[in-house]
Coordinates of C-alpha atoms in Angstrom, one line a residue:
M129 CA -111.6 -34.4 77.8
K130 CA -112.1 -37.8 79.4
D131 CA -109.0 -40.0 79.2
G132 CA -107.0 -36.8 78.7
I133 CA -108.1 -36.3 75.1
I134 CA -109.1 -32.8 73.9
K135 CA -110.5 -31.9 70.6
V136 CA -108.5 -29.0 69.0
A137 CA -108.9 -26.9 65.9
V138 CA -106.7 -24.6 63.8
G139 CA -108.5 -22.3 61.4
T140 CA -107.8 -19.9 58.5
P141 CA -110.7 -17.5 57.9
E142 CA -110.8 -15.4 54.8
V143 CA -109.6 -11.8 55.7
R144 CA -109.9 -8.4 54.2
V145 CA -106.8 -6.3 54.8
A146 CA -107.6 -3.6 57.5
D147 CA -111.4 -4.5 57.5
C148 CA -111.6 -5.5 61.2
V149 CA -115.4 -5.8 61.2
Y150 CA -115.3 -8.3 58.4
N151 CA -112.4 -10.2 59.9
G152 CA -114.0 -10.4 63.3
E153 CA -117.1 -11.8 61.8
Q154 CA -115.2 -14.4 59.9
A155 CA -113.3 -15.4 63.1
A156 CA -116.7 -15.7 65.0
Q157 CA -118.2 -17.9 62.3
L158 CA -115.2 -20.2 62.4
A159 CA -115.4 -20.3 66.2
Q160 CA -119.0 -21.3 66.0
E161 CA -118.1 -24.1 63.5
A162 CA -115.3 -25.3 65.8
D163 CA -117.6 -25.3 68.8
A164 CA -120.3 -27.3 66.9
L165 CA -117.6 -29.9 66.3
G166 CA -116.8 -30.1 70.0
A167 CA -113.5 -28.3 69.9
Q168 CA -112.1 -27.2 73.2
L169 CA -109.4 -25.1 71.7
L170 CA -109.3 -23.0 68.5
V171 CA -106.2 -21.2 67.2
L172 CA -106.5 -18.5 64.5
P173 CA -103.7 -16.9 62.5
E174 CA -101.3 -14.1 63.4
L175 CA -102.9 -10.6 63.3
Q176 CA -106.1 -12.2 61.9
L177 CA -108.4 -9.5 63.2
T178 CA -106.6 -6.8 61.1
G179 CA -104.8 -8.9 58.5
Y180 CA -101.1 -9.5 58.7
T181 CA -100.2 -7.3 55.7
C182 CA -101.4 -3.9 56.9
G183 CA -98.0 -2.3 56.9
D184 CA -97.8 1.2 58.3
L185 CA -101.6 1.1 58.8
F186 CA -100.7 -0.7 62.0
L187 CA -99.6 2.7 63.4
Q188 CA -103.0 4.2 62.8
P189 CA -105.3 4.5 65.9
T190 CA -108.3 3.8 63.7
L191 CA -107.0 0.3 62.9
L192 CA -105.9 -0.4 66.4
N193 CA -109.3 0.6 67.8
G194 CA -111.0 -1.4 65.1
A195 CA -109.0 -4.5 66.1
L196 CA -110.1 -4.1 69.8
D197 CA -113.8 -3.7 68.7
A198 CA -113.5 -6.9 66.6
L199 CA -112.0 -8.7 69.6
A200 CA -114.9 -7.5 71.7
K201 CA -117.5 -8.8 69.2
L202 CA -115.6 -12.1 69.0
L203 CA -115.8 -12.3 72.8
E204 CA -119.5 -11.6 72.7
R205 CA -120.1 -14.3 70.1
T206 CA -118.2 -16.9 72.0
K207 CA -119.3 -16.1 75.6
D208 CA -121.7 -19.0 75.8
T209 CA -119.1 -21.7 75.0
D210 CA -116.2 -22.9 77.2
M211 CA -113.9 -23.3 74.1
V212 CA -110.7 -21.4 74.4
V213 CA -110.1 -19.2 71.3
V214 CA -106.7 -17.7 70.5
A215 CA -106.9 -14.8 68.1
G216 CA -104.2 -12.4 66.7
L217 CA -104.3 -8.6 66.8
P218 CA -102.0 -5.6 67.4
V219 CA -102.1 -4.1 70.9
N220 CA -100.8 -0.7 72.0
H221 CA -99.2 -0.8 75.4
R222 CA -97.5 2.2 77.0
G223 CA -96.8 3.9 73.7
K224 CA -95.4 0.7 72.0
L225 CA -97.1 -1.6 69.6
Y226 CA -97.0 -5.4 70.1
N227 CA -98.0 -8.2 67.8
C228 CA -100.2 -10.2 70.2
A229 CA -102.2 -13.4 70.7
A230 CA -105.4 -12.9 72.8
V231 CA -106.3 -16.0 74.7
C232 CA -110.1 -15.8 75.2
Q233 CA -112.8 -17.9 76.9
K234 CA -116.4 -17.3 78.0
G235 CA -116.4 -13.8 76.8
E236 CA -113.2 -12.7 78.5
V237 CA -109.6 -12.2 77.6
L238 CA -107.6 -14.5 79.9
G239 CA -104.3 -13.0 78.8
L240 CA -102.3 -11.4 76.0
V241 CA -99.1 -12.9 74.7
P242 CA -96.8 -10.6 72.6
K243 CA -94.5 -12.0 69.9
T244 CA -90.9 -12.3 71.0
N245 CA -88.9 -12.7 67.7
L246 CA -89.8 -10.1 65.1
P247 CA -88.4 -10.8 61.6
N248 CA -86.8 -7.9 59.9
Y249 CA -85.1 -9.4 56.9
G250 CA -86.1 -10.5 53.4
E251 CA -89.7 -9.6 52.8
F252 CA -90.5 -9.0 56.5
Y253 CA -90.3 -5.6 58.2
E254 CA -92.1 -6.1 61.5
R255 CA -89.7 -4.0 63.6
R256 CA -90.8 -1.0 61.6
Q257 CA -94.2 -1.1 63.5
F258 CA -93.8 -3.6 66.4
T259 CA -91.7 -4.0 69.5
P260 CA -90.5 -7.4 70.7
A261 CA -91.9 -8.9 73.9
F262 CA -90.4 -7.7 77.1
D263 CA -89.2 -9.7 80.0
G264 CA -91.5 -10.1 82.9
I265 CA -95.3 -9.8 83.0
A266 CA -97.3 -6.6 82.9
E267 CA -101.0 -5.8 83.1
I268 CA -103.2 -4.0 80.6
S269 CA -106.7 -2.7 80.9
L270 CA -109.3 -3.8 78.4
W271 CA -112.8 -2.4 78.8
G272 CA -112.2 -1.7 82.4
R273 CA -110.8 -5.1 83.2
T274 CA -107.1 -5.9 84.1
V275 CA -105.6 -8.5 81.8
P276 CA -102.1 -10.2 82.2
F277 CA -99.8 -9.2 79.4
G278 CA -96.4 -11.0 78.7
K279 CA -94.6 -13.9 77.1
K280 CA -94.5 -16.0 80.2
L281 CA -98.2 -16.8 80.5
L282 CA -99.5 -20.4 80.8
F283 CA -103.2 -21.3 80.7
S284 CA -104.2 -24.3 82.7
C285 CA -107.4 -26.3 82.7
E286 CA -108.7 -26.9 86.2
E287 CA -110.6 -30.1 85.3
L288 CA -107.7 -31.5 83.2
P289 CA -104.4 -30.5 84.8
E290 CA -102.5 -32.1 81.9
F291 CA -104.0 -29.5 79.5
V292 CA -101.7 -26.5 79.9
L293 CA -101.6 -24.1 77.0
G294 CA -98.6 -21.9 75.9
V295 CA -98.5 -19.5 73.0
E296 CA -95.8 -18.3 70.6
I297 CA -96.2 -16.4 67.3
C298 CA -94.9 -17.3 63.9
E299 CA -91.2 -16.4 63.8
D300 CA -90.9 -17.5 67.4
L301 CA -90.8 -21.0 66.1
W302 CA -88.3 -20.3 63.4
A303 CA -85.8 -18.6 65.8
M304 CA -82.8 -20.3 67.3
S305 CA -84.4 -20.5 70.8
P306 CA -88.1 -20.6 70.5
P307 CA -90.2 -19.4 73.5
S308 CA -92.0 -22.8 73.3
I309 CA -88.9 -24.4 74.8
S310 CA -89.3 -22.5 78.1
L311 CA -93.1 -22.8 77.9
A312 CA -92.9 -26.6 77.7
A313 CA -90.2 -26.7 80.4
A314 CA -92.6 -24.8 82.7
G315 CA -95.4 -27.2 82.0
A316 CA -97.2 -26.4 78.7
T317 CA -98.3 -29.6 77.0
V318 CA -100.0 -27.8 74.1
I319 CA -98.4 -25.0 72.1
A320 CA -100.5 -22.6 69.9
N321 CA -98.7 -20.8 67.1
L322 CA -100.4 -18.0 65.4
S323 CA -98.6 -17.6 62.1
A324 CA -98.4 -15.6 58.9
S325 CA -96.0 -17.6 56.9
N326 CA -95.9 -16.6 53.2
E327 CA -95.6 -19.4 50.6
T328 CA -92.6 -20.0 48.5
V329 CA -91.5 -23.1 46.7
G330 CA -90.7 -26.0 49.1
K331 CA -91.5 -24.0 52.2
D332 CA -94.5 -26.2 53.0
E333 CA -92.3 -29.2 53.6
Y334 CA -89.9 -27.2 55.7
R335 CA -92.8 -25.9 57.8
R336 CA -94.2 -29.3 58.2
R337 CA -90.8 -30.7 59.5
L338 CA -90.4 -27.7 61.7
V339 CA -93.8 -28.1 63.4
T340 CA -93.6 -31.9 63.8
G341 CA -90.0 -31.7 64.9
Q342 CA -90.8 -29.1 67.6
S343 CA -93.7 -31.2 68.9
A344 CA -91.3 -34.1 69.2
R345 CA -88.5 -32.2 71.0
L346 CA -91.0 -30.7 73.4
V347 CA -93.2 -33.8 73.8
C348 CA -96.2 -31.6 73.2
G349 CA -99.2 -30.9 71.0
Y350 CA -98.4 -28.2 68.5
L351 CA -101.1 -26.2 66.7
Y352 CA -100.0 -24.0 63.8
A353 CA -102.6 -21.6 62.3
D354 CA -101.4 -19.9 59.1
A355 CA -102.7 -16.7 57.4
G356 CA -104.2 -17.3 54.0
E357 CA -106.9 -16.0 51.6
G358 CA -107.4 -12.3 51.5
E359 CA -104.0 -11.1 52.7
S360 CA -102.3 -8.6 50.4
T361 CA -100.5 -10.2 47.5
T362 CA -98.4 -7.1 46.8
D363 CA -95.1 -8.9 47.4
M364 CA -96.2 -12.2 49.1
V365 CA -98.8 -14.9 48.8
F366 CA -100.2 -16.7 51.9
A367 CA -101.5 -20.2 51.6
G368 CA -103.2 -20.9 54.9
H369 CA -101.1 -24.0 55.6
D370 CA -102.5 -25.2 58.9
L371 CA -100.9 -28.1 60.9
I372 CA -101.6 -30.1 64.0
A373 CA -98.9 -32.3 65.5
E374 CA -98.3 -34.4 68.6
N375 CA -95.0 -35.6 69.8
G376 CA -93.5 -35.9 66.3
V377 CA -96.6 -37.2 64.5
L378 CA -98.6 -35.1 62.1
L379 CA -102.3 -35.5 63.1
G380 CA -103.9 -33.0 60.8
E381 CA -103.0 -30.7 57.9
S382 CA -105.0 -28.4 55.7
G383 CA -104.6 -28.1 52.0
K384 CA -102.7 -25.1 50.8
F385 CA -104.7 -22.1 49.5
T386 CA -107.8 -23.1 51.4
T387 CA -109.7 -21.7 54.3
G388 CA -111.7 -23.3 57.1
L389 CA -110.9 -25.6 60.0
T390 CA -108.4 -28.5 60.5
V391 CA -109.5 -30.6 63.5
S392 CA -108.0 -33.4 65.5
E393 CA -107.4 -34.5 69.1
I394 CA -104.5 -34.1 71.4
D395 CA -103.9 -36.8 74.1
T396 CA -102.6 -34.8 77.0
H397 CA -102.4 -37.9 79.3
R398 CA -100.1 -39.6 76.7
L399 CA -97.9 -36.5 76.6
S400 CA -97.7 -36.3 80.4
F401 CA -96.8 -40.0 80.6
E402 CA -94.0 -39.6 78.1
R403 CA -92.6 -36.6 80.0
R404 CA -92.6 -38.6 83.2
R405 CA -90.8 -41.4 81.4
L406 CA -88.1 -39.2 79.9
T407 CA -86.0 -38.2 82.9
S408 CA -84.1 -35.9 80.6
F409 CA -87.2 -33.8 80.0
P410 CA -86.6 -30.6 81.9
H411 CA -89.0 -28.9 84.3
V412 CA -88.7 -25.4 85.5
E413 CA -90.8 -24.7 88.6
G414 CA -92.1 -21.1 88.5
E415 CA -89.3 -19.2 86.9
G416 CA -91.4 -16.1 86.5
F417 CA -94.3 -17.8 84.7
L418 CA -97.9 -16.8 85.5
V419 CA -100.4 -19.7 85.4
I420 CA -103.9 -18.6 84.5
P421 CA -106.6 -21.1 85.3
F422 CA -109.7 -21.7 83.1
S423 CA -112.5 -24.2 83.5
Q424 CA -114.1 -26.5 80.9
R425 CA -116.8 -29.1 81.5
M426 CA -115.7 -32.7 81.3
R427 CA -117.0 -34.6 78.4
E428 CA -116.0 -37.5 76.2
T429 CA -114.2 -36.3 73.1
T430 CA -115.3 -38.0 69.8
L431 CA -112.2 -39.5 68.2
T432 CA -111.2 -38.6 64.7
R433 CA -107.4 -38.9 64.9
P434 CA -105.8 -41.9 63.4
V435 CA -105.5 -44.9 65.8
S436 CA -104.0 -47.8 64.0
S437 CA -105.2 -51.3 64.8
S438 CA -101.5 -52.3 64.0
P439 CA -99.5 -49.7 65.8
F440 CA -96.2 -51.5 65.1
I441 CA -96.8 -51.5 61.4
P442 CA -96.4 -48.3 59.3
S443 CA -99.3 -47.8 57.0
D444 CA -97.1 -46.5 54.2
P445 CA -95.7 -49.5 52.3
R446 CA -92.4 -47.7 51.6
A447 CA -92.0 -46.9 55.3
L448 CA -92.8 -50.5 56.2
A449 CA -90.2 -51.8 53.7
R450 CA -87.6 -49.4 55.2
N451 CA -88.4 -50.5 58.7
C452 CA -88.2 -54.2 57.8
E453 CA -84.8 -53.7 56.3
D454 CA -83.6 -51.7 59.3
I455 CA -84.9 -54.3 61.7
L456 CA -83.2 -57.2 59.9
T457 CA -80.0 -55.2 59.8
I458 CA -80.2 -54.5 63.5
Q459 CA -80.8 -58.2 64.3
A460 CA -77.9 -59.2 62.1
A461 CA -75.5 -56.6 63.5
G462 CA -76.3 -57.6 67.1
L463 CA -75.9 -61.3 66.4
A464 CA -72.7 -60.8 64.3
K465 CA -71.1 -58.9 67.2
R466 CA -72.1 -61.6 69.7
L467 CA -70.8 -64.4 67.5
T468 CA -67.5 -62.6 67.0
H469 CA -67.1 -61.6 70.7
S470 CA -67.8 -65.2 71.9
H471 CA -65.6 -66.8 69.3
A472 CA -68.6 -69.0 68.4
K473 CA -67.8 -71.5 65.7
T474 CA -71.5 -72.0 64.8
A475 CA -74.9 -70.4 65.3
V476 CA -77.4 -73.0 66.4
V477 CA -81.1 -72.3 65.5
G478 CA -84.1 -74.5 66.3
V479 CA -86.2 -74.4 63.1
S480 CA -89.8 -75.6 63.4
G481 CA -91.4 -74.5 60.2
G482 CA -93.1 -71.6 62.0
L483 CA -92.8 -67.8 61.7
D484 CA -90.5 -67.0 64.6
S485 CA -87.9 -69.6 63.8
A486 CA -88.0 -68.7 60.1
L487 CA -87.3 -65.0 61.0
A488 CA -84.5 -66.0 63.4
L489 CA -82.9 -68.2 60.7
L490 CA -83.2 -65.4 58.1
A491 CA -81.6 -62.9 60.6
T492 CA -78.8 -65.5 61.4
V493 CA -78.0 -65.8 57.7
R494 CA -77.6 -62.1 57.4
A495 CA -75.5 -62.1 60.5
M496 CA -73.1 -64.6 59.1
E497 CA -72.9 -62.7 55.8
R498 CA -72.2 -59.5 57.8
A499 CA -69.4 -61.3 59.7
G500 CA -67.9 -62.6 56.4
R501 CA -68.6 -66.2 57.3
P502 CA -70.2 -69.0 55.3
R503 CA -73.8 -70.0 55.8
T504 CA -72.6 -73.5 56.6
D505 CA -71.5 -72.1 60.0
I506 CA -75.2 -72.1 60.9
V507 CA -76.6 -75.4 62.3
A508 CA -80.3 -75.6 61.9
V509 CA -81.9 -78.2 64.1
I510 CA -85.3 -79.7 63.3
M511 CA -86.8 -81.5 66.3
P512 CA -90.1 -83.3 65.4
C513 CA -92.2 -84.7 68.2
F514 CA -95.8 -85.7 69.1
G515 CA -97.5 -82.6 67.5
T516 CA -95.3 -82.0 64.5
T517 CA -97.1 -82.0 61.2
Q518 CA -95.7 -83.0 57.9
R519 CA -96.4 -79.5 56.6
T520 CA -94.2 -77.8 59.2
K521 CA -91.5 -80.4 59.1
S522 CA -91.3 -80.2 55.3
N523 CA -91.3 -76.4 55.3
A524 CA -88.4 -76.4 57.9
E525 CA -86.4 -78.8 55.7
I526 CA -87.0 -76.9 52.5
L527 CA -86.2 -73.5 54.2
C528 CA -82.9 -74.8 55.5
E529 CA -82.0 -76.4 52.2
R530 CA -82.7 -73.2 50.2
L531 CA -80.8 -71.0 52.6
G532 CA -77.8 -73.3 52.4
V533 CA -77.3 -74.0 56.1
Q534 CA -76.3 -77.2 57.9
V535 CA -79.3 -79.3 58.9
R536 CA -79.7 -81.8 61.7
V537 CA -83.0 -83.6 62.3
V538 CA -83.3 -84.9 65.9
D539 CA -86.6 -86.7 66.7
I540 CA -87.1 -86.0 70.4
A541 CA -90.2 -88.3 70.9
R542 CA -88.2 -91.2 72.3
A543 CA -86.2 -89.0 74.7
V544 CA -89.4 -87.3 75.9
E545 CA -91.1 -90.7 76.5
V546 CA -88.0 -91.9 78.5
H547 CA -88.3 -88.6 80.5
F548 CA -92.0 -89.2 81.2
S549 CA -91.1 -92.7 82.5
D550 CA -88.3 -91.3 84.6
I551 CA -90.5 -88.7 86.4
G552 CA -93.6 -91.0 86.5
K553 CA -95.6 -89.0 84.0
D554 CA -98.6 -90.6 82.3
P555 CA -98.2 -89.8 78.6
E556 CA -102.0 -90.2 78.0
N557 CA -102.6 -87.1 80.2
Q558 CA -101.7 -84.3 77.8
D559 CA -101.4 -81.6 80.4
V560 CA -98.9 -78.7 80.9
T561 CA -96.1 -81.2 81.8
Y562 CA -96.7 -83.1 78.6
E563 CA -96.2 -79.9 76.6
N564 CA -93.4 -78.3 78.6
A565 CA -91.3 -81.4 78.7
Q566 CA -91.1 -81.3 74.9
A567 CA -90.1 -77.6 74.9
R568 CA -87.4 -78.2 77.4
E569 CA -86.1 -81.2 75.6
R570 CA -85.8 -79.1 72.4
T571 CA -83.8 -76.5 74.3
Q572 CA -81.6 -79.1 75.9
V573 CA -80.8 -80.5 72.4
L574 CA -80.0 -77.0 71.1
M575 CA -77.7 -76.2 74.1
D576 CA -75.9 -79.5 73.8
I577 CA -75.4 -79.2 70.0
S578 CA -74.0 -75.7 70.6
N579 CA -71.5 -77.3 73.1
L580 CA -70.7 -80.0 70.6
T581 CA -70.0 -77.6 67.8
G582 CA -68.6 -74.7 69.8
G583 CA -71.6 -72.7 69.0
L584 CA -74.2 -70.2 70.3
V585 CA -77.9 -70.9 70.5
V586 CA -80.0 -68.2 68.8
G587 CA -83.4 -67.6 70.4
T588 CA -86.6 -67.5 68.4
G589 CA -89.2 -66.1 70.9
D590 CA -90.8 -62.8 70.0
L591 CA -92.0 -59.8 72.0
S592 CA -95.7 -60.7 72.0
E593 CA -94.9 -64.1 73.5
L594 CA -92.7 -62.5 76.2
A595 CA -95.5 -60.1 77.1
L596 CA -98.0 -63.0 77.5
G597 CA -95.5 -65.4 79.0
W598 CA -96.3 -67.8 76.2
A599 CA -93.0 -69.6 76.5
T600 CA -91.8 -72.5 78.6
Y601 CA -89.6 -71.4 81.4
N602 CA -86.1 -72.8 80.7
G603 CA -87.4 -74.1 77.5
D604 CA -88.0 -71.9 74.4
H605 CA -87.7 -69.1 76.9
M606 CA -84.0 -69.6 77.1
S607 CA -81.2 -69.1 74.5
M608 CA -77.8 -67.4 74.3
Y609 CA -79.0 -64.5 72.1
G610 CA -82.6 -63.7 71.3
V611 CA -82.8 -62.0 68.0
N612 CA -86.6 -61.6 68.0
A613 CA -86.9 -60.5 71.6
S614 CA -88.3 -57.0 70.8
I615 CA -90.3 -57.8 67.7
P616 CA -94.0 -58.2 68.1
K617 CA -95.8 -61.1 66.4
T618 CA -97.7 -58.8 64.0
L619 CA -94.4 -57.4 62.8
V620 CA -92.7 -60.8 62.5
R621 CA -95.2 -61.6 59.7
H622 CA -94.2 -58.5 57.8
L623 CA -90.5 -59.2 58.2
V624 CA -90.8 -62.7 56.8
A625 CA -93.0 -61.4 54.0
H626 CA -90.4 -58.7 53.3
E627 CA -87.7 -61.4 52.8
A628 CA -90.1 -63.5 50.7
G629 CA -90.7 -60.5 48.4
K630 CA -86.9 -59.8 48.0
T631 CA -85.7 -63.3 47.2
G632 CA -85.1 -64.4 43.6
D633 CA -85.4 -68.0 44.7
A634 CA -88.8 -69.2 43.7
Q635 CA -88.7 -72.2 46.0
L636 CA -87.6 -70.2 48.9
K637 CA -90.3 -67.6 48.3
K638 CA -92.9 -70.4 48.1
V639 CA -91.9 -72.0 51.4
L640 CA -91.8 -68.6 53.2
L641 CA -95.3 -67.8 51.9
D642 CA -96.6 -71.1 53.1
I643 CA -95.0 -70.5 56.5
L644 CA -96.8 -67.2 56.6
D645 CA -100.0 -69.1 55.9
T646 CA -99.5 -71.7 58.6
P647 CA -101.5 -71.2 61.9
V648 CA -99.3 -70.1 64.8
S649 CA -98.7 -73.1 67.0
P650 CA -96.1 -74.6 69.4
E651 CA -97.1 -78.0 68.0
L652 CA -97.0 -79.7 71.4
L653 CA -100.2 -81.6 71.2
P654 CA -100.8 -84.4 68.6
A655 CA -102.2 -83.4 65.3
K656 CA -105.6 -84.5 64.1
E657 CA -105.7 -86.1 60.7
G658 CA -102.4 -84.4 59.9
E659 CA -103.7 -80.9 60.8
I660 CA -102.4 -78.7 63.6
Q661 CA -104.6 -79.1 66.7
Q662 CA -103.1 -76.5 69.0
K663 CA -103.6 -73.0 67.6
T664 CA -102.0 -70.3 69.8
E665 CA -104.5 -67.6 69.1
D666 CA -107.4 -69.8 70.1
I667 CA -105.8 -70.1 73.5
V668 CA -104.3 -66.7 74.4
G669 CA -106.3 -64.6 72.0
P670 CA -105.6 -62.7 68.7
Y671 CA -102.1 -61.4 68.5
E672 CA -103.3 -58.2 66.7
L673 CA -105.3 -57.4 69.9
H674 CA -102.4 -58.3 72.3
D675 CA -99.9 -56.2 70.3
F676 CA -102.4 -53.3 70.4
F677 CA -102.8 -53.8 74.2
L678 CA -99.0 -54.0 74.6
Y679 CA -98.4 -50.8 72.7
H680 CA -101.0 -48.6 74.4
G681 CA -101.2 -50.2 77.8
I682 CA -97.4 -50.8 78.4
R683 CA -95.6 -48.5 76.1
W684 CA -97.9 -45.5 76.6
G685 CA -99.2 -46.4 80.1
C686 CA -102.8 -46.0 79.2
P687 CA -105.3 -47.2 81.9
P688 CA -107.2 -50.3 80.9
K689 CA -110.4 -48.3 80.3
K690 CA -108.6 -46.1 77.8
V691 CA -107.0 -49.1 76.1
L692 CA -110.5 -50.6 75.7
R693 CA -111.8 -47.3 74.2
L694 CA -109.0 -47.0 71.8
A695 CA -109.3 -50.6 70.7
Q696 CA -113.0 -50.3 70.1
Y697 CA -112.3 -47.2 67.9
A698 CA -109.3 -48.8 66.1
F699 CA -110.9 -52.2 65.4
G700 CA -114.3 -50.9 64.6
E701 CA -116.7 -53.8 64.0
E702 CA -113.9 -56.4 63.7
Y703 CA -114.2 -57.3 67.4
D704 CA -117.1 -56.4 69.6
R705 CA -116.7 -54.8 73.0
A706 CA -117.1 -58.0 75.0
T707 CA -114.5 -59.8 72.9
I708 CA -112.0 -57.0 73.3
L709 CA -112.6 -56.8 77.0
H710 CA -112.3 -60.6 77.4
W711 CA -108.8 -60.7 75.8
L712 CA -107.8 -57.4 77.5
K713 CA -108.4 -59.0 80.9
N714 CA -106.4 -62.0 79.8
F715 CA -103.6 -59.8 78.6
Y716 CA -103.2 -58.0 82.0
R717 CA -103.6 -61.2 84.0
R718 CA -100.9 -62.9 82.0
F719 CA -98.6 -59.9 81.8
F720 CA -98.4 -59.5 85.5
A721 CA -98.3 -63.2 86.3
Q722 CA -95.5 -64.0 83.8
Q723 CA -93.0 -61.2 84.7
F724 CA -90.7 -63.8 86.3
K725 CA -89.9 -65.1 82.9
R726 CA -89.0 -61.6 81.6
S727 CA -86.8 -61.0 84.7
C728 CA -84.2 -63.5 83.4
L729 CA -84.3 -63.0 79.7
P730 CA -81.2 -63.7 77.5
D731 CA -79.6 -60.7 75.7
G732 CA -81.2 -59.5 72.5
P733 CA -81.3 -56.3 70.4
K734 CA -83.9 -53.6 70.9
V735 CA -85.3 -52.8 67.4
G736 CA -88.3 -50.5 68.1
S737 CA -90.0 -48.4 70.7
V738 CA -91.0 -51.3 72.9
S739 CA -88.8 -53.7 74.7
L740 CA -89.4 -55.9 77.8
S741 CA -85.7 -56.6 78.6
P742 CA -85.1 -56.3 82.4
R743 CA -81.8 -54.6 81.5
G744 CA -83.4 -52.1 79.2
D745 CA -87.0 -50.7 78.9
W746 CA -88.9 -52.7 81.5
R747 CA -88.2 -53.2 85.2
M748 CA -91.0 -54.7 87.2
P749 CA -91.1 -56.9 90.3
S750 CA -92.1 -60.5 89.5
D751 CA -94.7 -60.4 92.3
A752 CA -96.4 -57.1 91.4
S753 CA -100.2 -57.3 91.8
A754 CA -102.6 -56.8 88.8
A755 CA -105.5 -56.1 91.2
L756 CA -105.9 -52.4 90.3
W757 CA -105.9 -53.0 86.5
L758 CA -108.2 -56.0 86.7
S759 CA -110.5 -54.2 89.1
Q760 CA -110.9 -51.4 86.5
L761 CA -111.7 -54.0 83.8
Q762 CA -114.2 -55.7 86.1
S763 CA -116.1 -52.5 86.6
L764 CA -116.1 -52.0 82.8
E765 CA -117.5 -55.5 82.4
E766 CA -120.2 -54.8 84.9
E767 CA -121.2 -51.6 83.0
G768 CA -121.8 -53.8 80.0

C-alpha cells in the first residue's frame, strides 16, 4: 500500500452447480492463496457461491440458505486477514431476489451490492428469477447484524484514501450507462466486476476491449472476475476469462478455460493524480452514496506489474513501428503547415552528424514532400568548429547528399575566435563561455541564412534536453519551429532507426546506422586523437534514466522516493541504487533550475503524452524551488 500501490487479484474457482458447500470451500481456498500472495483485494465471479447456471433453483429456499451458509464459512475462513473479498451470491430481500456482490473483510460483510442491469435476451433469462437493483440504500439483517444494501455503496480504505472500491456485476458493464460511471464520479478508483460471461467466438477480444476501455474512460483500476469451470454446459460454456486493467492498460489476464488467480497491482496514487490533472473528470459529492470505511495495515506491496525501463518505447515491435510512422507524420504535418503559413521559401536545418539533427532533417524532408515541394528547398548547414570530428562531419555531408538537399558548410572557428577577442575571452580556458559561444554562433548563422534565403530555421533539440536544460540559451535552444521538441532522446534513436530500416538506399542506411552508433555529444570541446571528447551522458547522466524520471516524476507526478523505487524495479541490476539516486538528484536539480529556458520555447508539435511547452502541457514558474523534492532525495540518500 505504500506509494499508493495495492496488490489485487481476480479469481475463478471451480464450481459445482448448486453445491454451495463445495463452492464456498473453493472460494475460501482461493482467498487463502490470494492472501499468501499479499493481495489486499480479491474479486470472485458472479453468483460463485451457488454457480451462475442454477436456473429456477434460485427460487428454492434450500439454495438461498445454502448460499448464506457458504458466505458465513467464507467469512470465518478469512476473518484473520484484512484482505477485502468480493463474492457473488443470490440474496432474498423483502420477498424479491437479487443477484448480489458481498463485500467482505475481517469476518464481516461490509455491504451488499445488487446487480442493476439484468440481461433477458438471447441465452440469458435473469429477470425470470431476479429483480434489478432499486434506487436508494436499504438495510438487510445477516446473522443479527445490519448490513447496507444497495447499488450506491463505496468502500474506502482509511489508511489509503485513494483506494475507494465500487462494485458492478457483469451486464452492468455491457449496458449503455454502466453503474461504474456514477461510482467513479463519486470517488471510486477501483471497480470490481463479478461476471458470468459465456464464451463465444471472438467474445474474448470484445471483453478485453470493454474492460480496458472502461478503465480508461473512468481513469480507474478495473477487476473483472469471470465464471468458468463447473458451470452448466447445457446451453453455454464459460471460460473463466479474468482481466485486470488500469487506465486503459491491461495489467493481467488469465488464460481461457482455466481456474485460479490472476494477480497484479493497481497504483491508486497514479489514478488520483490523473483525475486531478483532467479537469473534465467529473466529481459528484454525495449524491446519495454511502461510503463504508475499512482498515488495512500499511505495507510495501511487492511489484509484479510491468514497469518498462523505456516507458516511451512500446515493447511490441509492430506498435513501435506504427508509433514511429505516426510521429514522423505529425512532425512533417506540423512543419509543412508552418512553412506554408509563413510563406517560407526554404527550411534551414543545422546538421551536425548527430541523432537530433538527423531526425530533424528526415522530418523536414517529409514535410517538403507533404507540401509538394522539392527537397532542394531545404538548406542543410554544416558548421564545424573546435570539437567537430571527421566522423560526424563526414556523416553530415553524406546524409545531406543522399537526401538530396542543399548543403552549405560554414566553418565557424574563425568567427568564434574573433568573438573571443572582442569580449576579452581567453580561448585556452575551455569553460562554459568557450562552449556556449560556439552554440550561439551556429544559431546566428542559421538565422541569418534563413533571412538570406527567405527561410525558416528548424529546431533540432529534443524533449530530454529541454527537461535537463541541456541547451545553450539563445543558442541551440532557439529556432523558428522545433520539430523534436516533444520527443525524448530514447525515442529519437528509434525514429532514426525506423527510417534507416525503411530506406532502399544502402549508403543512406549505412550513414544513419553510423549516426546511431555515434556517442551523443554537442562537440564543443576539442577532440582527442580524432575521437569525441565531450560525451553528454558522462556529464548529465544516462538518457534512459532521465527519460524514465521524466515520465514518472513529471508526467505522472510520482514523488522522488516512488520514482526511485520504480527505477530500481525497472532497471534491475543494470544500475545500482546509489547510481539511480545520484542521477535522480541531478534530474530534479536541473529540471527546476532550467525552467527559464522552457518558458520561452519556440513552437513545436506535441507527439506523445509528455510535452514541456509553456503553451501546452507544462506551466511552471522559472523561480520555483526544488527544496522539497531534493530534501526527500537527501533523506533517501541518508537511509542508504
